[in-house]
CSV table of C-alpha atoms and ligand atoms in Angstrom, one decimal:
chain,number,residue,atom,x,y,z
X,1,MET,CA,89.7,-147.3,-27.4
X,2,ASN,CA,86.1,-149.0,-28.3
X,3,THR,CA,84.8,-149.2,-31.8
X,4,ILE,CA,82.1,-146.8,-32.6
X,5,SER,CA,79.9,-147.3,-35.6
X,6,ILE,CA,76.6,-146.7,-36.8
X,7,ALA,CA,74.6,-148.1,-39.6
X,8,ILE,CA,71.5,-146.4,-41.4
X,9,HIS,CA,68.8,-147.3,-43.7
X,10,GLY,CA,66.1,-145.8,-45.7
X,11,GLY,CA,64.1,-148.8,-47.3
X,12,ALA,CA,64.6,-151.9,-49.0
X,13,GLY,CA,63.7,-152.2,-52.2
X,14,THR,CA,64.8,-149.5,-54.6
X,15,LEU,CA,62.8,-147.5,-57.7
X,16,VAL,CA,62.3,-149.3,-60.6
X,17,LYS,CA,64.8,-148.8,-63.6
X,18,GLY,CA,63.9,-145.9,-65.5
X,19,MET,CA,62.6,-144.1,-62.5
X,20,MET,CA,66.2,-144.1,-60.9
X,21,THR,CA,68.2,-141.2,-62.4
X,22,SER,CA,71.6,-140.2,-61.5
X,23,GLU,CA,70.5,-137.1,-60.3
X,24,LEU,CA,67.9,-139.0,-58.1
X,25,GLU,CA,70.8,-141.3,-57.2
X,26,THR,CA,73.0,-138.5,-55.7
X,27,GLN,CA,70.3,-136.6,-53.9
X,28,TYR,CA,69.8,-140.2,-52.0
X,29,LYS,CA,72.9,-140.9,-51.4
X,30,THR,CA,73.7,-137.2,-50.2
X,31,VAL,CA,70.7,-137.2,-47.9
X,32,LEU,CA,72.0,-140.6,-46.6
X,33,LYS,CA,75.4,-139.2,-46.2
X,34,LYS,CA,73.9,-136.5,-44.1
X,35,ALA,CA,71.8,-138.7,-41.8
X,36,LEU,CA,74.9,-140.8,-41.2
X,37,ASP,CA,77.4,-138.1,-40.3
X,38,ALA,CA,74.5,-136.6,-38.1
X,39,GLY,CA,74.7,-139.8,-35.9
X,40,TYR,CA,78.6,-140.4,-35.9
X,41,VAL,CA,79.3,-137.1,-34.8
X,42,ILE,CA,77.6,-137.8,-31.6
X,43,LEU,CA,79.2,-141.0,-31.4
X,44,GLU,CA,82.6,-139.5,-32.1
X,45,ASN,CA,82.1,-136.9,-29.2
X,46,GLY,CA,81.4,-139.3,-26.8
X,47,GLY,CA,77.6,-139.5,-27.0
X,48,SER,CA,75.3,-142.4,-26.6
X,49,SER,CA,73.6,-144.6,-29.1
X,50,VAL,CA,70.5,-143.6,-28.3
X,51,ASP,CA,71.0,-140.1,-29.1
X,52,ALA,CA,72.8,-141.0,-32.2
X,53,VAL,CA,70.3,-143.1,-33.4
X,54,GLU,CA,67.7,-140.6,-32.9
X,55,LYS,CA,69.6,-137.6,-34.4
X,56,ALA,CA,70.2,-140.0,-37.8
X,57,VAL,CA,66.4,-140.8,-38.2
X,58,LEU,CA,65.5,-136.9,-37.9
X,59,VAL,CA,67.4,-136.1,-41.1
X,60,LEU,CA,65.8,-139.0,-42.6
X,61,GLU,CA,62.4,-138.3,-41.7
X,62,ASN,CA,62.9,-134.4,-42.6
X,63,SER,CA,63.9,-135.6,-46.2
X,64,HIS,CA,60.6,-136.1,-48.7
X,65,LEU,CA,62.7,-138.7,-50.7
X,66,PHE,CA,61.7,-142.1,-47.5
X,67,ASN,CA,58.9,-142.9,-46.2
X,68,ALA,CA,58.7,-141.7,-42.5
X,69,GLY,CA,57.5,-138.3,-41.4
X,70,LYS,CA,57.9,-135.9,-44.4
X,71,GLY,CA,57.2,-138.1,-47.6
X,72,ALA,CA,55.0,-140.7,-45.7
X,73,VAL,CA,53.1,-142.6,-48.0
X,74,PHE,CA,49.2,-142.6,-48.0
X,75,THR,CA,46.5,-144.6,-46.5
X,76,ALA,CA,43.4,-145.4,-48.1
X,77,ASP,CA,42.0,-142.5,-46.5
X,78,GLU,CA,44.7,-140.1,-48.4
X,79,THR,CA,46.0,-139.4,-45.1
X,80,HIS,CA,49.2,-140.3,-43.5
X,81,GLU,CA,49.8,-142.5,-40.6
X,82,MET,CA,52.9,-143.0,-39.0
X,83,ASP,CA,54.8,-145.6,-36.6
X,84,ALA,CA,58.0,-145.3,-35.2
X,85,SER,CA,60.1,-147.1,-32.2
X,86,ILE,CA,63.4,-146.8,-30.4
X,87,MET,CA,65.1,-149.1,-28.2
X,88,ASP,CA,67.8,-149.1,-25.7
X,89,GLY,CA,70.1,-151.9,-25.7
X,90,LYS,CA,71.8,-151.3,-22.3
X,91,THR,CA,68.9,-150.7,-20.2
X,92,LEU,CA,66.3,-152.6,-22.6
X,93,ASN,CA,63.8,-149.6,-22.3
X,94,ALA,CA,62.2,-149.2,-25.5
X,95,GLY,CA,59.4,-146.6,-26.7
X,96,ALA,CA,57.1,-147.0,-29.6
X,97,VAL,CA,54.2,-145.2,-31.2
X,98,SER,CA,51.9,-146.0,-33.9
X,99,LEU,CA,48.7,-144.4,-35.7
X,100,ILE,CA,49.8,-141.1,-35.3
X,101,LYS,CA,48.8,-138.1,-37.7
X,102,GLY,CA,50.7,-134.7,-38.3
X,103,ILE,CA,53.6,-135.4,-36.3
X,104,LYS,CA,56.7,-134.1,-37.6
X,105,ASN,CA,59.5,-136.3,-35.9
X,106,PRO,CA,57.9,-139.8,-34.9
X,107,ILE,CA,61.3,-141.2,-33.5
X,108,SER,CA,61.2,-138.1,-31.3
X,109,LEU,CA,58.0,-139.0,-30.1
X,110,ALA,CA,58.6,-142.7,-29.7
X,111,LYS,CA,61.8,-141.6,-27.4
X,112,ASP,CA,59.7,-139.5,-25.0
X,113,VAL,CA,57.5,-142.5,-24.4
X,114,MET,CA,60.5,-144.4,-23.6
X,115,GLU,CA,61.9,-141.8,-21.5
X,116,LYS,CA,59.2,-139.7,-20.1
X,117,SER,CA,56.1,-142.5,-19.8
X,118,GLU,CA,55.6,-145.6,-17.9
X,119,HIS,CA,54.6,-147.1,-21.1
X,120,VAL,CA,56.3,-148.8,-24.1
X,121,PHE,CA,53.9,-148.3,-26.9
X,122,LEU,CA,51.3,-145.7,-27.1
X,123,ALA,CA,48.7,-145.6,-30.3
X,124,GLY,CA,46.0,-143.3,-31.8
X,125,GLU,CA,44.5,-140.7,-30.2
X,126,GLY,CA,46.2,-141.2,-27.0
X,127,ALA,CA,49.6,-141.1,-28.7
X,128,MET,CA,48.7,-137.8,-29.9
X,129,GLN,CA,47.4,-136.4,-26.5
X,130,PHE,CA,51.0,-137.5,-25.0
X,131,ALA,CA,52.7,-135.6,-28.2
X,132,LYS,CA,50.4,-132.5,-27.2
X,133,MET,CA,51.5,-133.0,-23.6
X,134,HIS,CA,55.2,-132.9,-24.4
X,135,LYS,CA,55.1,-130.1,-27.2
X,136,HIS,CA,56.1,-132.4,-30.4
X,137,THR,CA,55.3,-129.9,-33.5
X,138,ILE,CA,52.4,-130.9,-35.3
X,139,GLU,CA,52.2,-130.2,-39.2
X,140,ASP,CA,49.5,-130.2,-41.4
X,141,GLU,CA,48.8,-132.7,-44.0
X,142,SER,CA,50.1,-130.1,-47.0
X,143,TYR,CA,54.0,-130.8,-45.3
X,144,PHE,CA,53.6,-134.5,-45.6
X,145,TYR,CA,52.7,-134.4,-49.4
X,146,ASP,CA,55.0,-135.7,-52.0
X,147,GLU,CA,54.3,-136.2,-55.2
X,148,LEU,CA,55.6,-139.5,-56.2
X,149,ARG,CA,53.5,-141.1,-53.1
X,150,HIS,CA,50.6,-139.2,-54.3
X,151,GLN,CA,51.1,-141.0,-57.5
X,152,GLN,CA,51.5,-144.4,-56.0
X,153,TRP,CA,48.4,-143.7,-54.0
X,154,LEU,CA,46.4,-143.2,-56.9
X,155,GLU,CA,46.9,-146.0,-58.9
X,156,ILE,CA,45.5,-148.3,-56.1
X,157,LYS,CA,43.2,-146.6,-54.3
X,158,ASP,CA,40.0,-148.3,-55.6
X,159,SER,CA,41.4,-151.6,-55.4
X,160,ASP,CA,41.9,-153.8,-52.0
X,161,ARG,CA,45.6,-153.7,-52.7
X,162,PHE,CA,47.9,-152.0,-49.9
X,163,GLN,CA,51.3,-151.6,-51.3
X,164,LEU,CA,54.8,-151.0,-49.9
X,165,ASP,CA,56.4,-148.1,-50.9
X,166,HIS,CA,58.9,-149.7,-52.8
X,167,ALA,CA,58.3,-153.3,-54.1
X,168,LYS,CA,60.0,-155.1,-56.8
X,169,LYS,CA,56.8,-155.2,-58.9
X,170,LYS,CA,55.8,-152.3,-59.3
X,171,ASP,CA,57.4,-149.1,-58.6
X,172,SER,CA,57.1,-149.6,-55.1
X,173,LYS,CA,59.8,-149.6,-52.7
X,174,PHE,CA,60.1,-150.0,-48.8
X,175,GLY,CA,61.0,-146.2,-47.6
X,176,THR,CA,60.8,-147.3,-44.1
X,177,VAL,CA,63.8,-145.5,-42.3
X,178,GLY,CA,66.3,-146.8,-39.7
X,179,ALA,CA,69.5,-146.4,-37.6
X,180,VAL,CA,71.4,-148.7,-35.2
X,181,ALA,CA,74.9,-147.4,-33.7
X,182,CYS,CA,77.5,-148.9,-30.9
X,183,ASP,CA,78.7,-145.9,-28.7
X,184,VAL,CA,82.0,-145.8,-27.2
X,185,ASN,CA,80.9,-147.5,-23.8
X,186,ARG,CA,79.9,-150.5,-26.1
X,187,ASN,CA,76.4,-149.7,-25.6
X,188,ILE,CA,73.9,-150.1,-28.9
X,189,ALA,CA,70.4,-148.9,-29.8
X,190,ALA,CA,68.1,-149.0,-32.6
X,191,ALA,CA,65.5,-146.7,-34.1
X,192,THR,CA,63.1,-147.3,-37.1
X,193,SER,CA,60.4,-144.9,-38.5
X,194,THR,CA,57.7,-145.2,-41.1
X,195,GLY,CA,54.6,-144.3,-42.9
X,196,GLY,CA,53.8,-148.0,-43.5
X,197,MET,CA,52.2,-149.3,-46.9
X,198,THR,CA,50.2,-147.1,-49.1
X,199,ASN,CA,47.0,-147.7,-49.4
X,200,LYS,CA,46.8,-149.0,-45.7
X,201,LYS,CA,43.2,-149.2,-44.1
X,202,PHE,CA,41.6,-150.6,-40.7
X,203,GLY,CA,44.3,-149.1,-38.7
X,204,ARG,CA,47.1,-151.1,-40.1
X,205,VAL,CA,50.3,-151.3,-38.2
X,206,GLY,CA,53.5,-152.7,-39.7
X,207,ASP,CA,56.5,-154.4,-37.8
X,208,SER,CA,58.2,-151.1,-37.1
X,209,PRO,CA,56.9,-150.0,-34.4
X,210,MET,CA,57.0,-153.5,-32.8
X,211,ILE,CA,59.8,-154.2,-30.4
X,212,GLY,CA,61.3,-157.5,-31.5
X,213,ALA,CA,59.7,-157.9,-35.2
X,214,GLY,CA,61.0,-154.5,-36.6
X,215,ASN,CA,63.2,-152.7,-34.2
X,216,TYR,CA,65.3,-154.2,-31.2
X,217,ALA,CA,68.3,-153.9,-29.6
X,218,ASN,CA,70.1,-155.8,-26.6
X,219,ASN,CA,74.0,-155.2,-25.7
X,220,LYS,CA,74.3,-158.7,-25.0
X,221,THR,CA,73.6,-159.6,-28.8
X,222,CYS,CA,72.4,-156.5,-31.3
X,223,ALA,CA,70.7,-153.6,-32.5
X,224,ILE,CA,68.4,-154.1,-35.3
X,225,SER,CA,66.4,-152.2,-37.5
X,226,CYS,CA,64.4,-154.0,-40.4
X,227,THR,CA,62.9,-152.8,-43.5
X,228,GLY,CA,60.2,-155.0,-45.6
X,229,SER,CA,56.9,-156.7,-46.1
X,230,GLY,CA,55.9,-155.8,-42.4
X,231,GLU,CA,53.4,-158.5,-42.2
X,232,PHE,CA,55.9,-161.1,-42.7
X,233,PHE,CA,58.6,-159.7,-40.7
X,234,ILE,CA,56.0,-159.9,-37.8
X,235,ARG,CA,55.3,-163.1,-37.8
X,236,GLY,CA,59.2,-163.8,-38.4
X,237,VAL,CA,59.7,-161.4,-35.0
X,238,VAL,CA,62.9,-161.0,-37.1
X,239,ALA,CA,65.0,-158.3,-34.8
X,240,TYR,CA,64.6,-160.5,-32.1
X,241,ASP,CA,65.3,-163.7,-34.3
X,242,VAL,CA,68.6,-162.5,-35.0
X,243,ALA,CA,69.4,-161.9,-31.7
X,244,CYS,CA,68.2,-165.2,-30.4
X,245,LEU,CA,70.7,-166.7,-33.4
X,246,MET,CA,73.4,-165.1,-31.4
X,247,GLU,CA,72.3,-165.7,-28.2
X,248,HIS,CA,71.5,-169.4,-28.4
X,249,LYS,CA,73.2,-170.6,-31.4
X,250,ASN,CA,76.5,-168.1,-30.9
X,251,CYS,CA,76.0,-167.1,-34.5
X,252,SER,CA,78.2,-164.0,-35.3
X,253,LEU,CA,76.2,-160.8,-36.3
X,254,LYS,CA,77.0,-161.3,-39.8
X,255,GLU,CA,75.9,-165.2,-39.5
X,256,ALA,CA,72.8,-164.5,-37.7
X,257,SER,CA,71.1,-161.5,-39.8
X,258,ASN,CA,72.1,-163.5,-42.8
X,259,GLU,CA,70.3,-167.0,-42.0
X,260,VAL,CA,67.2,-164.6,-41.2
X,261,ILE,CA,67.2,-162.1,-44.2
X,262,ASN,CA,68.3,-165.1,-46.9
X,263,LYS,CA,66.7,-167.8,-45.6
X,264,ARG,CA,64.4,-167.7,-43.0
X,265,ILE,CA,62.2,-164.5,-43.8
X,266,LEU,CA,62.4,-165.7,-47.5
X,267,GLU,CA,61.0,-169.3,-46.7
X,268,LEU,CA,58.0,-167.2,-45.2
X,269,GLY,CA,57.5,-165.3,-48.0
X,270,GLY,CA,58.9,-161.8,-47.1
X,271,ASP,CA,61.3,-159.6,-48.7
X,272,GLY,CA,63.5,-156.5,-47.4
X,273,GLY,CA,66.5,-156.4,-45.5
X,274,LEU,CA,67.8,-155.2,-42.1
X,275,ILE,CA,70.7,-153.3,-40.4
X,276,ALA,CA,72.9,-154.5,-37.4
X,277,VAL,CA,75.5,-154.0,-35.2
X,278,ASP,CA,76.5,-155.3,-32.2
X,279,SER,CA,78.6,-154.3,-29.1
X,280,LYS,CA,82.0,-154.9,-30.6
X,281,GLY,CA,80.8,-152.3,-33.4
X,282,ASN,CA,80.4,-155.1,-36.1
X,283,ILE,CA,78.0,-154.1,-38.6
X,284,ALA,CA,75.8,-156.3,-41.0
X,285,MET,CA,73.2,-154.7,-43.4
X,286,PRO,CA,71.9,-157.7,-45.3
X,287,PHE,CA,68.6,-157.7,-47.8
X,288,ASN,CA,67.1,-160.1,-50.2
X,289,THR,CA,65.8,-157.3,-52.5
X,290,GLU,CA,67.7,-155.5,-55.6
X,291,GLY,CA,68.7,-152.8,-53.3
X,292,MET,CA,68.5,-151.1,-49.6
X,293,TYR,CA,69.3,-147.6,-49.3
X,294,ARG,CA,72.0,-147.9,-46.8
X,295,ALA,CA,75.1,-146.5,-45.3
X,296,CYS,CA,77.5,-147.3,-42.6
X,297,LYS,CA,80.3,-145.9,-40.6
X,298,SER,CA,83.0,-147.1,-37.8
X,299,SER,CA,85.9,-145.8,-36.3
X,300,ASN,CA,88.1,-148.8,-37.6
X,301,GLY,CA,87.4,-146.9,-41.2
X,302,GLU,CA,84.7,-148.7,-42.6
X,303,GLU,CA,82.2,-146.5,-44.7
X,304,GLU,CA,79.7,-147.1,-47.3
X,305,VAL,CA,76.9,-145.3,-48.5
X,306,SER,CA,74.9,-147.6,-51.2
X,307,ILE,CA,71.7,-148.2,-53.0
X,308,TYR,CA,71.9,-151.4,-55.2
X,309,LYS,CA,73.9,-154.9,-54.3
Q,1,LIG,N1,58.2,-152.6,-42.6
Q,1,LIG,C1,57.3,-151.5,-43.1
Q,1,LIG,C2,56.1,-151.8,-42.6
Q,1,LIG,O1,55.3,-152.7,-43.4
Q,1,LIG,C3,57.2,-151.1,-44.7
Q,1,LIG,C4,59.0,-150.4,-45.0
Q,1,LIG,O2,59.6,-151.3,-44.6
Q,1,LIG,O3,59.0,-149.7,-45.9
Q,1,LIG,O4,55.4,-151.3,-42.5
């Protein structure tokens, strides 16, 4: 029997000490576990890795704790603009959306772009038209409101700064969410969803919806979902770089993802982390920040739900 496995993240970086209470920690871990189980049960029942990563991300998008869907960060215009992408490692099909507003579940929209359109990447108005055509649920602004995110925005709204939702220095953290999975047929997939960075403007787009940067899957190598300082992850083509190290340098999943997160991206000046699986069901979850909201489970007994190192 092939190994099935899933890994999820709710962003690298953590709340500054003092803001993380044990109660809040329990809340984070409870949602992470729920998302993990939602994906794992699909794999256990013989379902596809694509369905598993979508379902896991849906749970995280529907929680206000993470910077994706409900709870997405505020833009400079005090609104929410979300990005998401999904990729199927068997076919190399992919779907991505960017600069969308009000969509309850951006990851399902990205999946529809992959499955119901001829395109890979839809943005802005056009993506919204496509969402309406396919009857995606649209929520009003109040659905996405979160007190903490609003506070983070109020603190920097009059500056030119834009900030990651969980950065080391301030109270910010990267709350992007993602999932990667390997199913019983050894097909792998990756999904990533985010509200991007607090106070972003000018139509800023991060790495999360960019295939190869924040999200990538190829049965030959690995499935990857990233979180971190998007500008650096785009320039480092992080997700694809891990795949390249495996394909061309024969690195293992762990070696390749460590090399990229703990060396290459640091040299560029970026911080963050990623989750990865390969088609043998191996899992890696490296990060170069203080913590990363993460969880994983596989049929060979591995199971973890953690935040800090
Ligand atoms: N990578 C995301 C972005 O730059 C942020 C995050 O990981 O939270 O949009």
